[in-house]
Short mmCIF file of C-alpha atoms in Angstrom, two decimals:
data_model
loop_
_atom_site.label_atom_id
_atom_site.label_comp_id
_atom_site.label_asym_id
_atom_site.label_seq_id
_atom_site.Cartn_x
_atom_site.Cartn_y
_atom_site.Cartn_z
CA MET A 1 3.69 3.82 21.79
CA ASN A 2 2.34 0.52 20.62
CA TYR A 3 5.39 -1.92 21.29
CA ILE A 4 5.55 -5.00 19.55
CA PRO A 5 6.53 -7.62 21.68
CA ARG A 6 9.39 -9.72 20.59
CA VAL A 7 9.59 -13.51 20.85
CA LYS A 8 11.36 -16.67 19.86
CA PRO A 9 9.91 -18.20 16.26
CA GLU A 10 9.30 -21.55 18.15
CA ASP A 11 6.92 -19.91 20.64
CA VAL A 12 4.49 -19.14 17.96
CA GLY A 13 4.78 -22.28 15.79
CA VAL A 14 7.64 -21.25 13.25
CA SER A 15 10.83 -22.90 13.11
CA PRO A 16 14.04 -21.24 13.36
CA ASP A 17 15.72 -23.02 10.72
CA SER A 18 12.90 -21.92 8.28
CA ILE A 19 13.34 -18.44 8.93
CA LYS A 20 17.26 -19.20 8.58
CA ARG A 21 16.44 -20.75 5.15
CA PHE A 22 14.36 -17.63 3.80
CA VAL A 23 16.97 -15.45 4.44
CA LYS A 24 19.79 -17.45 3.20
CA ARG A 25 17.92 -17.90 -0.15
CA LEU A 26 17.31 -14.35 -0.34
CA GLU A 27 21.01 -13.61 -0.13
CA ASP A 28 21.71 -16.82 -2.36
CA LEU A 29 20.01 -15.04 -4.94
CA LYS A 30 21.81 -11.96 -4.77
CA LEU A 31 18.92 -9.75 -4.01
CA PRO A 32 19.76 -6.31 -2.41
CA MET A 33 17.98 -6.40 0.62
CA HIS A 34 17.66 -3.46 2.84
CA SER A 35 15.63 -5.02 5.80
CA ILE A 36 13.36 -8.08 6.53
CA LEU A 37 11.09 -8.12 9.15
CA ILE A 38 8.57 -11.47 10.07
CA ALA A 39 5.54 -11.42 12.96
CA ARG A 40 3.08 -14.15 14.21
CA HIS A 41 0.27 -13.67 16.21
CA ARG A 42 1.24 -9.86 16.54
CA GLN A 43 4.53 -10.76 17.81
CA LEU A 44 8.14 -10.22 16.11
CA ILE A 45 10.42 -13.32 15.57
CA TYR A 46 12.96 -11.57 13.37
CA GLU A 47 14.26 -8.35 12.31
CA GLY A 48 17.29 -8.06 10.50
CA TYR A 49 19.10 -5.03 8.62
CA TYR A 50 21.53 -4.73 5.88
CA GLU A 51 24.16 -1.95 5.63
CA PRO A 52 24.19 0.96 5.77
CA TYR A 53 20.42 0.58 7.13
CA LYS A 54 19.30 0.56 10.59
CA GLY A 55 15.82 0.11 12.41
CA ASP A 56 15.66 3.71 12.83
CA SER A 57 16.46 4.41 8.80
CA LEU A 58 13.82 6.31 6.86
CA HIS A 59 13.05 4.21 3.56
CA ARG A 60 11.04 5.49 0.68
CA MET A 61 8.12 2.94 0.60
CA TYR A 62 6.87 3.88 -3.31
CA SER A 63 3.33 2.29 -3.65
CA ILE A 64 3.09 0.93 -0.30
CA SER A 65 1.85 4.55 -0.12
CA LYS A 66 -1.26 3.85 -1.96
CA SER A 67 -2.48 1.48 0.90
CA PHE A 68 -2.32 4.54 3.25
CA ILE A 69 -4.14 6.47 1.00
CA SER A 70 -6.85 4.01 0.76
CA VAL A 71 -7.08 3.79 4.29
CA ALA A 72 -7.57 7.71 4.91
CA ILE A 73 -10.07 7.40 2.26
CA GLY A 74 -11.99 4.91 3.97
CA LEU A 75 -12.28 6.79 7.37
CA LEU A 76 -13.61 9.74 5.32
CA ALA A 77 -16.15 7.41 4.17
CA ASP A 78 -16.60 5.97 7.11
CA GLU A 79 -17.08 10.06 8.50
CA ARG A 80 -19.73 9.97 5.90
CA ARG A 81 -17.65 12.81 4.55
CA ILE A 82 -17.78 11.34 1.28
CA SER A 83 -19.24 8.05 -0.63
CA LEU A 84 -17.19 5.71 -2.81
CA GLU A 85 -19.63 6.49 -5.24
CA ASP A 86 -19.16 10.13 -5.80
CA PRO A 87 -18.06 11.16 -9.15
CA ILE A 88 -14.24 12.53 -8.23
CA ILE A 89 -15.02 15.77 -10.28
CA LYS A 90 -17.34 16.72 -7.46
CA TYR A 91 -14.33 17.43 -5.83
CA PHE A 92 -12.27 19.22 -7.96
CA PRO A 93 -14.58 21.77 -10.08
CA GLU A 94 -11.42 24.15 -10.44
CA LYS A 95 -9.38 21.69 -12.18
CA LEU A 96 -11.87 20.84 -14.84
CA PRO A 97 -11.62 21.78 -18.21
CA GLY A 98 -14.62 23.27 -20.38
CA ASP A 99 -14.76 20.62 -22.48
CA LEU A 100 -14.71 17.76 -20.02
CA HIS A 101 -14.75 14.05 -21.46
CA PRO A 102 -18.09 12.31 -20.47
CA TRP A 103 -15.96 9.26 -19.07
CA ILE A 104 -13.89 11.63 -16.72
CA ARG A 105 -17.33 13.22 -15.46
CA LYS A 106 -18.78 9.46 -14.74
CA MET A 107 -15.48 8.30 -12.75
CA THR A 108 -15.91 7.51 -9.32
CA ILE A 109 -13.80 7.18 -5.95
CA LYS A 110 -14.62 3.35 -6.34
CA ASP A 111 -12.73 3.26 -9.51
CA MET A 112 -10.00 4.99 -8.41
CA LEU A 113 -9.36 2.94 -5.57
CA ARG A 114 -9.56 -0.43 -7.59
CA MET A 115 -7.45 1.03 -10.54
CA GLN A 116 -10.37 1.20 -13.03
CA THR A 117 -10.02 4.56 -14.14
CA CYS A 118 -10.22 5.93 -17.67
CA HIS A 119 -6.71 6.36 -18.02
CA TYR A 120 -4.19 4.05 -19.82
CA LYS A 121 -1.33 5.13 -17.54
CA THR A 122 -0.62 7.81 -15.23
CA THR A 123 -1.33 10.90 -16.30
CA TYR A 124 1.27 13.21 -14.50
CA LYS A 125 4.11 11.64 -16.14
CA GLU A 126 3.30 13.40 -19.50
CA ASP A 127 3.85 17.30 -20.18
CA LEU A 128 0.39 18.32 -20.14
CA THR A 129 0.90 20.77 -17.15
CA LYS A 130 2.79 21.14 -13.97
CA ASP A 131 -0.20 20.50 -11.84
CA TRP A 132 -0.54 16.59 -10.83
CA VAL A 133 -4.07 16.95 -9.97
CA GLU A 134 -5.20 18.80 -12.61
CA SER A 135 -3.82 16.34 -15.58
CA PHE A 136 -5.88 13.57 -13.86
CA PHE A 137 -8.96 15.85 -15.44
CA ILE A 138 -7.59 17.20 -18.69
CA LYS A 139 -5.82 13.98 -20.19
CA LYS A 140 -7.66 12.57 -22.72
CA PRO A 141 -9.19 9.22 -21.69
CA HIS A 142 -8.35 6.02 -23.34
CA HIS A 143 -11.24 4.19 -22.16
CA GLU A 144 -14.52 4.04 -19.81
CA PRO A 145 -14.06 3.89 -16.24
CA GLY A 146 -14.75 0.93 -13.99
CA THR A 147 -14.30 -1.35 -17.02
CA ILE A 148 -10.40 -2.72 -17.18
CA PHE A 149 -7.89 -2.69 -14.70
CA ARG A 150 -4.80 -0.14 -15.29
CA TYR A 151 -2.36 0.72 -12.92
CA ASP A 152 -2.53 4.81 -12.45
CA THR A 153 -0.34 6.44 -9.99
CA SER A 154 -2.33 9.63 -10.62
CA SER A 155 -5.76 8.02 -9.29
CA SER A 156 -3.88 7.35 -5.91
CA HIS A 157 -2.15 10.67 -5.84
CA THR A 158 -5.86 12.80 -6.52
CA LEU A 159 -7.34 10.73 -4.22
CA GLY A 160 -4.68 12.12 -1.86
CA ALA A 161 -5.19 15.13 -2.84
CA LEU A 162 -9.15 14.56 -1.77
CA VAL A 163 -7.93 13.76 1.55
CA GLU A 164 -6.07 16.88 2.21
CA LYS A 165 -8.59 19.27 0.24
CA LEU A 166 -11.49 17.89 2.83
CA THR A 167 -9.30 17.71 6.13
CA LYS A 168 -7.24 20.87 5.43
CA LYS A 169 -4.03 18.81 6.42
CA PRO A 170 -1.25 17.07 5.28
CA ILE A 171 -2.12 13.29 4.91
CA LEU A 172 -0.12 11.79 7.17
CA ASP A 173 -0.94 14.76 9.68
CA TYR A 174 -4.58 13.53 9.23
CA MET A 175 -3.61 10.01 9.79
CA ARG A 176 -1.44 10.60 12.53
CA GLU A 177 -4.60 12.12 14.71
CA LYS A 178 -7.08 9.09 13.42
CA PHE A 179 -4.66 6.14 14.36
CA LEU A 180 -0.96 6.35 13.44
CA GLU A 181 -0.04 7.89 16.43
CA GLU A 182 -1.75 5.33 18.41
CA ILE A 183 0.06 2.58 16.70
CA GLY A 184 3.30 4.15 17.55
CA PHE A 185 4.71 5.46 13.91
CA SER A 186 7.39 7.28 13.73
CA LYS A 187 7.15 10.83 14.10
CA ASP A 188 10.15 11.62 11.56
CA ALA A 189 7.89 9.69 8.87
CA TYR A 190 6.97 11.75 5.69
CA MET A 191 5.44 11.85 2.54
CA LEU A 192 7.28 14.04 -0.31
CA LYS A 193 5.68 16.66 -2.18
CA ASP A 194 4.69 17.19 -5.78
CA PRO A 195 5.24 20.81 -7.50
CA PHE A 196 2.35 22.24 -5.92
CA GLY A 197 2.82 21.04 -2.44
CA ILE A 198 0.28 18.05 -2.90
CA SER A 199 1.61 14.75 -0.80
CA MET A 200 2.81 12.46 -3.32
CA GLY A 201 0.14 9.79 -2.36
CA GLY A 202 0.87 7.09 -4.77
CA SER A 203 4.37 7.30 -4.07
CA GLY A 204 5.80 9.52 -1.36
CA LEU A 205 5.81 7.52 2.25
CA VAL A 206 9.27 7.67 3.81
CA ALA A 207 9.07 5.77 6.96
CA THR A 208 10.73 2.63 8.51
CA PRO A 209 10.49 -0.70 7.95
CA MET A 210 8.73 -1.13 11.66
CA ASP A 211 6.25 1.51 10.91
CA ILE A 212 5.00 -0.44 7.86
CA MET A 213 4.91 -3.52 10.17
CA LYS A 214 2.63 -1.73 12.80
CA PHE A 215 0.36 -0.57 9.79
CA ALA A 216 0.02 -4.04 8.22
CA MET A 217 -0.58 -5.62 11.87
CA LEU A 218 -3.33 -2.88 12.06
CA ILE A 219 -5.09 -3.89 8.81
CA MET A 220 -4.86 -7.66 9.47
CA ASN A 221 -6.34 -7.06 12.69
CA ASP A 222 -9.21 -5.68 11.21
CA GLY A 223 -8.60 -2.30 12.41
CA ARG A 224 -8.43 -2.76 15.84
CA LEU A 225 -5.84 -2.17 18.57
CA GLY A 226 -6.56 -3.95 21.66
CA GLU A 227 -10.24 -2.45 22.51
CA ARG A 228 -10.36 0.47 20.23
CA GLN A 229 -11.70 0.30 16.32
CA LEU A 230 -8.95 2.82 14.58
CA VAL A 231 -10.16 1.83 11.14
CA PRO A 232 -13.11 0.84 10.23
CA ALA A 233 -13.32 -3.13 9.43
CA TRP A 234 -16.25 -2.93 6.98
CA TYR A 235 -13.94 -1.08 5.00
CA ILE A 236 -10.73 -2.96 5.46
CA LYS A 237 -13.04 -6.25 4.53
CA GLU A 238 -13.73 -4.21 1.27
CA ALA A 239 -10.02 -2.76 0.68
CA THR A 240 -8.42 -6.29 1.16
CA SER A 241 -10.83 -8.14 -1.26
CA HIS A 242 -10.68 -9.12 -4.57
CA LYS A 243 -12.16 -5.87 -6.88
CA THR A 244 -10.55 -6.23 -9.80
CA ASP A 245 -9.17 -8.74 -12.50
CA ASN A 246 -5.32 -8.04 -13.17
CA LYS A 247 -4.71 -11.12 -14.97
CA VAL A 248 -3.28 -9.48 -18.00
CA GLU A 249 -1.54 -6.41 -16.12
CA GLY A 250 0.79 -8.26 -13.85
CA ALA A 251 4.02 -8.21 -14.26
CA ILE A 252 4.69 -11.47 -11.91
CA PHE A 253 2.25 -14.01 -11.12
CA GLU A 254 1.73 -12.38 -7.59
CA GLU A 255 0.67 -9.26 -9.48
CA THR A 256 -1.79 -11.07 -11.37
CA LEU A 257 -4.38 -12.61 -8.59
CA GLY A 258 -6.91 -9.66 -8.66
CA TYR A 259 -6.41 -6.08 -7.06
CA GLY A 260 -8.69 -4.62 -3.96
CA TYR A 261 -8.95 -0.83 -3.14
CA GLN A 262 -5.22 -0.23 -3.59
CA PHE A 263 -3.94 -3.54 -1.85
CA TRP A 264 -2.96 -6.52 -3.80
CA CYS A 265 -4.58 -9.71 -3.58
CA ILE A 266 -1.98 -12.93 -3.47
CA SER A 267 -1.54 -16.58 -2.96
CA HIS A 268 -2.64 -18.19 0.46
CA GLY A 269 -5.70 -15.90 0.50
CA GLY A 270 -3.36 -13.24 1.44
CA PHE A 271 -3.09 -9.48 0.46
CA ALA A 272 -0.43 -7.05 0.08
CA CYS A 273 0.89 -3.51 0.02
CA TYR A 274 3.60 -3.13 -2.69
CA GLY A 275 6.22 -0.62 -3.75
CA LEU A 276 8.86 -0.37 -6.57
CA GLY A 277 11.67 -2.06 -6.14
CA GLY A 278 11.16 -4.61 -3.44
CA GLN A 279 8.78 -2.55 -0.59
CA LEU A 280 6.90 -5.25 0.54
CA ALA A 281 4.14 -5.92 3.09
CA ILE A 282 3.04 -9.47 2.70
CA CYS A 283 0.06 -10.33 4.82
CA LEU A 284 -1.12 -13.77 5.46
CA PRO A 285 -4.12 -14.13 7.48
CA LYS A 286 -4.82 -17.64 7.43
CA GLN A 287 -1.76 -18.07 8.94
CA ASP A 288 -1.35 -15.04 10.82
CA ILE A 289 2.19 -14.29 9.34
CA ILE A 290 3.30 -10.75 8.24
CA CYS A 291 6.66 -10.26 6.24
CA ILE A 292 7.95 -6.68 5.49
CA THR A 293 10.79 -6.28 3.19
CA THR A 294 12.33 -3.15 2.30
CA ALA A 295 15.05 -3.80 -0.92
CA ASP A 296 16.16 -2.37 -4.26
CA THR A 297 15.09 -5.38 -6.52
CA THR A 298 14.15 -2.73 -9.56
CA CYS A 299 16.44 -3.91 -11.89
CA ILE A 300 16.39 -7.53 -11.31
CA LYS A 301 13.98 -9.40 -13.16
CA ASP A 302 11.14 -10.89 -11.10
CA GLY A 303 12.93 -9.91 -8.05
CA ASN A 304 9.88 -9.42 -5.99
CA GLN A 305 8.51 -12.94 -6.82
CA TYR A 306 11.52 -14.59 -5.46
CA ILE A 307 10.78 -12.81 -2.15
CA TYR A 308 7.30 -14.21 -2.16
CA ASP A 309 8.46 -17.83 -3.65
CA SER A 310 11.26 -17.95 -0.90
CA LEU A 311 8.56 -16.84 1.83
CA TYR A 312 6.19 -19.57 0.61
CA GLU A 313 8.46 -22.64 0.14
CA GLU A 314 11.00 -21.72 3.20
CA ILE A 315 8.52 -21.01 5.91
CA LEU A 316 5.01 -21.61 5.50
CA PRO A 317 5.26 -25.38 4.95
CA PHE A 318 6.83 -25.49 8.27
CA LEU A 319 4.39 -23.34 10.27
CA ILE A 320 2.81 -25.23 13.38
#
């Protein structure tokens, strides 16, 4: 098991008072936080949980799941089992309607990774079919793929279905074999399933905050754990860099700075995994700092932006 060393904040150039101010600011804002973890230089400097949550409590991570699916796709691409330029219909001929729209026909895996599908919104939320994957192919498209950013969880779900179809394994089982077990990911972590038994790759990950910290550390370290390259560095570089302009779509400022391959581009040259309600993995490579939060900010306007702003204003200026 990969153990993350615990050190005092001042040992890695972080003021303990700045962490206290950060935590207090979130509490003063009355954000319903469930956990806060902070690491610098791959060492844990703060770990806090709010009742009834504890360190081993499993928590639904919602769309943080998408970043996991992205990495699974990257592994398949690195193994040359797929190409990011492949049309997605190549892998699901059994799901295609007889009158397949040409925009669906030309949509690629890369389009799906960067949220440039031809759909205006998540397709399986409409009453088209009970088969979530099939809905992605039978829904009438709204625009040509590869043109604009539209947040579409059905694209992530279909990518997850692709991983399971090619590997003949549940997504997490495949990823455990590849790297999750190596980094010490919880054995009890799991993914919720859709009505057809497909892992909900867009929103179904249930794991601990420390699991997300370990994942984020691996991504920030370009996929390396010690001397082992567990995830291809070339893919991580692509996935966490700006691929799509999302200025029009973002609900908060940090959601308007670009999108990679199922990772968000954020301030200070960073990137993030983001899940509904304040599930965040904020990764700032230049400062070599990671902040993980779990929460329930769903009903709080700009709640997630408050978390970002508090980190940026209470901790970053005081780093040594």
